[in-house]
């Protein structure tokens, strides 16, 4: 199970990324919070892919240029409470 945030705005790319993978997606718009100035997605995905393989797929589907890659575009979080 992967929990991640993708800072980009591309609904078609999210659909392609999640195609055939059990996923829950929440799209949020920008607000006045420090780290929420752009449209972004929060995803929970049930995938066996390692973080690096999933990150490569995200960069491909969202067509992220090399200079924008990294934590500012795609950030993973460890799930510690499966019951919650």
XYZ file of N, CA, C and O in Angstrom:
336
model
N 0.851 -1.170 0.000
C 0.000 0.000 0.000
C 0.900 1.238 0.000
O 1.836 1.326 0.783
N 0.633 2.162 -0.895
C 1.421 3.394 -1.025
C 0.528 4.592 -0.757
O -0.608 4.662 -1.225
N 1.052 5.537 -0.009
C 0.400 6.810 0.247
C 1.300 7.887 -0.327
O 2.481 7.954 0.031
N 0.778 8.690 -1.250
C 1.628 9.683 -1.884
C 0.874 10.936 -2.249
O -0.350 10.969 -2.233
N 1.650 11.967 -2.543
C 1.119 13.246 -2.985
C 1.812 13.598 -4.288
O 3.036 13.502 -4.398
N 1.016 14.001 -5.278
C 1.548 14.424 -6.566
C 1.128 15.871 -6.770
O -0.063 16.184 -6.800
N 2.099 16.755 -6.895
C 1.806 18.166 -7.104
C 1.838 18.447 -8.597
O 2.896 18.675 -9.191
N 0.677 18.369 -9.190
C 0.479 18.598 -10.622
C -1.022 18.639 -10.855
O -1.788 18.290 -9.958
N -1.442 19.049 -12.027
C -2.866 19.100 -12.343
C -3.090 18.414 -13.684
O -2.933 19.025 -14.736
N -3.427 17.123 -13.621
C -3.640 16.364 -14.843
C -4.509 15.154 -14.515
O -4.006 14.086 -14.181
N -5.817 15.323 -14.614
C -6.748 14.245 -14.284
C -6.559 13.019 -15.172
O -6.666 11.884 -14.707
N -6.252 13.235 -16.449
C -6.044 12.111 -17.363
C -4.836 11.274 -16.929
O -4.870 10.045 -16.983
N -3.776 11.934 -16.472
C -2.581 11.213 -16.016
C -2.884 10.400 -14.767
O -2.406 9.277 -14.619
N -3.681 10.945 -13.852
C -4.061 10.202 -12.640
C -4.868 8.973 -13.034
O -4.635 7.883 -12.512
N -5.809 9.145 -13.950
C -6.615 8.001 -14.404
C -5.742 6.928 -15.029
O -5.933 5.741 -14.776
N -4.767 7.325 -15.826
C -3.868 6.365 -16.462
C -2.991 5.669 -15.422
O -2.793 4.460 -15.472
N -2.482 6.423 -14.458
C -1.642 5.868 -13.401
C -2.403 4.840 -12.566
O -1.862 3.797 -12.196
N -3.665 5.112 -12.291
C -4.461 4.258 -11.410
C -5.233 3.161 -12.149
O -5.880 2.338 -11.500
N -5.160 3.141 -13.467
C -5.895 2.162 -14.252
C -5.505 0.744 -13.842
O -4.347 0.358 -13.919
N -6.478 -0.018 -13.365
C -6.246 -1.408 -12.977
C -5.619 -1.589 -11.611
O -5.323 -2.708 -11.215
N -5.405 -0.486 -10.880
C -4.793 -0.547 -9.543
C -5.815 -0.031 -8.532
O -6.298 1.099 -8.680
N -6.168 -0.833 -7.511
C -7.086 -0.312 -6.494
C -6.500 0.967 -5.877
O -5.390 0.960 -5.352
N -7.241 2.069 -6.009
C -6.726 3.375 -5.588
C -7.847 4.245 -5.042
O -9.003 4.109 -5.428
N -7.457 5.149 -4.184
C -8.340 6.199 -3.693
C -7.611 7.507 -3.945
O -6.458 7.667 -3.543
N -8.282 8.440 -4.647
C -7.633 9.686 -5.047
C -8.458 10.864 -4.559
O -9.682 10.882 -4.674
N -7.766 11.867 -4.031
C -8.390 13.123 -3.625
C -7.636 14.253 -4.321
O -6.422 14.358 -4.207
N -8.363 15.083 -5.063
C -7.748 16.235 -5.733
C -8.045 17.477 -4.909
O -9.190 17.722 -4.529
N -6.997 18.254 -4.627
C -7.165 19.479 -3.849
C -6.626 20.669 -4.630
O -5.618 20.569 -5.326
N -7.294 21.780 -4.474
C -6.841 23.018 -5.089
C -5.943 23.789 -4.146
O -5.778 23.424 -2.976
N -5.350 24.858 -4.614
C -4.467 25.664 -3.766
C -5.259 26.431 -2.719
O -6.427 26.754 -2.909
N -4.612 26.701 -1.589
C -5.172 27.588 -0.582
C -4.015 28.368 0.034
O -2.941 28.452 -0.540
N -4.186 28.912 1.183
C -3.170 29.773 1.769
C -2.149 29.048 2.638
O -1.317 29.690 3.267
N -2.209 27.723 2.710
C -1.239 26.992 3.509
C 0.131 27.045 2.844
O 0.257 27.188 1.638
N 1.164 26.868 3.637
C 2.540 26.981 3.153
C 2.850 26.023 2.005
O 3.501 26.391 1.036
N 2.412 24.767 2.093
C 2.761 23.773 1.092
C 1.605 23.429 0.164
O 1.587 22.385 -0.441
N 0.642 24.304 0.041
C -0.536 23.978 -0.756
C -0.871 25.140 -1.688
O -1.959 25.650 -1.681
N 0.080 25.545 -2.492
C -0.135 26.675 -3.397
C -0.472 26.256 -4.817
O -0.664 27.103 -5.670
N -0.493 24.946 -5.072
C -0.803 24.441 -6.408
C -1.804 23.299 -6.301
O -1.963 22.689 -5.257
N -2.465 23.014 -7.407
C -3.357 21.855 -7.467
C -2.509 20.609 -7.242
O -1.383 20.506 -7.736
N -3.041 19.671 -6.452
C -2.302 18.440 -6.174
C -3.280 17.312 -5.846
O -4.456 17.542 -5.629
N -2.738 16.097 -5.836
C -3.521 14.898 -5.544
C -2.914 14.176 -4.351
O -1.691 14.136 -4.204
N -3.775 13.594 -3.530
C -3.364 12.645 -2.500
C -3.886 11.291 -2.959
O -5.050 11.176 -3.355
N -3.028 10.278 -2.933
C -3.420 8.955 -3.414
C -3.050 7.884 -2.406
O -2.007 7.968 -1.757
N -3.920 6.896 -2.306
C -3.599 5.638 -1.636
C -3.726 4.585 -2.731
O -4.775 4.472 -3.374
N -2.640 3.862 -2.968
C -2.623 2.866 -4.036
C -2.195 1.518 -3.475
O -1.234 1.436 -2.711
N -2.896 0.483 -3.879
C -2.536 -0.874 -3.488
C -1.689 -1.472 -4.606
O -2.197 -2.133 -5.504
N -0.399 -1.187 -4.571
C 0.511 -1.632 -5.620
C 1.747 -2.279 -5.005
O 2.154 -1.916 -3.901
N 2.300 -3.217 -5.737
C 3.525 -3.892 -5.301
C 4.771 -3.175 -5.814
O 5.892 -3.567 -5.489
N 4.594 -2.136 -6.637
C 5.743 -1.412 -7.165
C 6.531 -0.751 -6.033
O 5.933 -0.234 -5.083
N 7.848 -0.738 -6.160
C 8.663 -0.007 -5.190
C 8.491 1.490 -5.476
O 8.001 1.891 -6.533
N 8.876 2.321 -4.527
C 8.705 3.765 -4.678
C 9.373 4.299 -5.943
O 8.803 5.139 -6.641
N 10.588 3.827 -6.243
C 11.294 4.332 -7.425
C 10.575 3.976 -8.721
O 10.492 4.800 -9.630
N 10.047 2.760 -8.818
C 9.317 2.354 -10.017
C 8.029 3.164 -10.162
O 7.686 3.611 -11.265
N 7.328 3.382 -9.060
C 6.102 4.173 -9.096
C 6.411 5.625 -9.447
O 5.709 6.250 -10.245
N 7.476 6.148 -8.895
C 7.898 7.521 -9.192
C 8.183 7.670 -10.695
O 7.780 8.652 -11.317
N 8.854 6.696 -11.299
C 9.143 6.750 -12.735
C 7.857 6.761 -13.554
O 7.749 7.481 -14.552
N 6.878 5.975 -13.133
C 5.588 5.978 -13.837
C 4.914 7.345 -13.723
O 4.352 7.844 -14.689
N 4.961 7.927 -12.538
C 4.351 9.252 -12.326
C 5.002 10.282 -13.232
O 4.323 11.061 -13.903
N 6.329 10.302 -13.274
C 7.031 11.254 -14.137
C 6.656 11.052 -15.600
O 6.508 12.019 -16.354
N 6.481 9.793 -16.003
C 6.116 9.486 -17.387
C 4.693 9.948 -17.692
O 4.455 10.675 -18.661
N 3.729 9.537 -16.870
C 2.332 9.876 -17.139
C 2.066 11.377 -17.041
O 1.282 11.927 -17.803
N 2.701 12.048 -16.094
C 2.492 13.480 -15.912
C 3.439 14.324 -16.764
O 3.360 15.542 -16.740
N 4.363 13.672 -17.479
C 5.344 14.349 -18.323
C 6.089 15.440 -17.543
O 6.157 16.598 -17.956
N 6.664 15.032 -16.407
C 7.379 15.945 -15.525
C 8.793 16.151 -16.065
O 9.543 15.184 -16.205
N 9.205 17.392 -16.360
C 10.568 17.630 -16.833
C 11.595 17.351 -15.731
O 11.274 17.417 -14.542
N 12.814 17.037 -16.134
C 13.866 16.675 -15.182
C 14.045 17.704 -14.070
O 14.239 17.350 -12.914
N 13.969 18.985 -14.405
C 14.219 20.027 -13.398
C 13.121 20.124 -12.339
O 13.323 20.720 -11.277
N 11.960 19.522 -12.589
C 10.854 19.569 -11.627
C 10.677 18.269 -10.850
O 9.742 18.136 -10.068
N 11.563 17.320 -11.071
C 11.432 16.027 -10.396
C 11.959 16.103 -8.977
O 12.778 16.929 -8.651
N 11.425 15.223 -8.124
C 11.855 15.169 -6.730
C 10.684 15.367 -5.793
O 9.512 15.251 -6.182
N 10.982 15.675 -4.548
C 9.965 15.810 -3.501
C 8.935 16.890 -3.798
O 7.810 16.809 -3.346
N 9.306 17.913 -4.556
C 8.343 18.990 -4.822
C 7.215 18.539 -5.748
O 6.163 19.147 -5.776
N 7.432 17.456 -6.489
C 6.401 16.943 -7.392
C 5.761 15.665 -6.879
O 4.560 15.479 -6.987
N 6.558 14.783 -6.289
C 6.061 13.471 -5.891
C 6.653 13.093 -4.541
O 7.864 12.915 -4.427
N 5.810 12.982 -3.527
C 6.286 12.659 -2.180
C 5.526 11.454 -1.639
O 4.307 11.362 -1.766
N 6.272 10.524 -1.052
C 5.702 9.317 -0.470
C 5.670 9.439 1.042
O 6.552 10.040 1.642
N 4.664 8.814 1.661
C 4.534 8.773 3.106
C 4.360 7.318 3.517
O 3.684 6.549 2.834
N 4.969 6.944 4.618
C 4.821 5.597 5.135
C 3.529 5.480 5.910
O 3.228 6.314 6.768
N 2.740 4.465 5.608
C 1.501 4.209 6.337
C 1.850 3.427 7.599
O 2.429 2.348 7.523
N 1.518 3.996 8.749
C 1.859 3.345 10.001
C 0.637 2.827 10.751
O 0.770 2.053 11.681
N -0.571 3.247 10.361
C -1.785 2.842 11.071
C -2.811 2.331 10.052
O -3.632 3.080 9.561
N -2.723 1.045 9.723
C -3.640 0.479 8.744
C -5.071 0.431 9.238
O -6.009 0.475 8.453
N -5.266 0.313 10.539
C -6.618 0.239 11.091
C -7.324 1.587 11.006
O -8.529 1.657 10.876
N -6.585 2.691 11.127
C -7.165 4.045 11.102
C -7.493 4.429 9.699
O -8.296 5.204 9.346
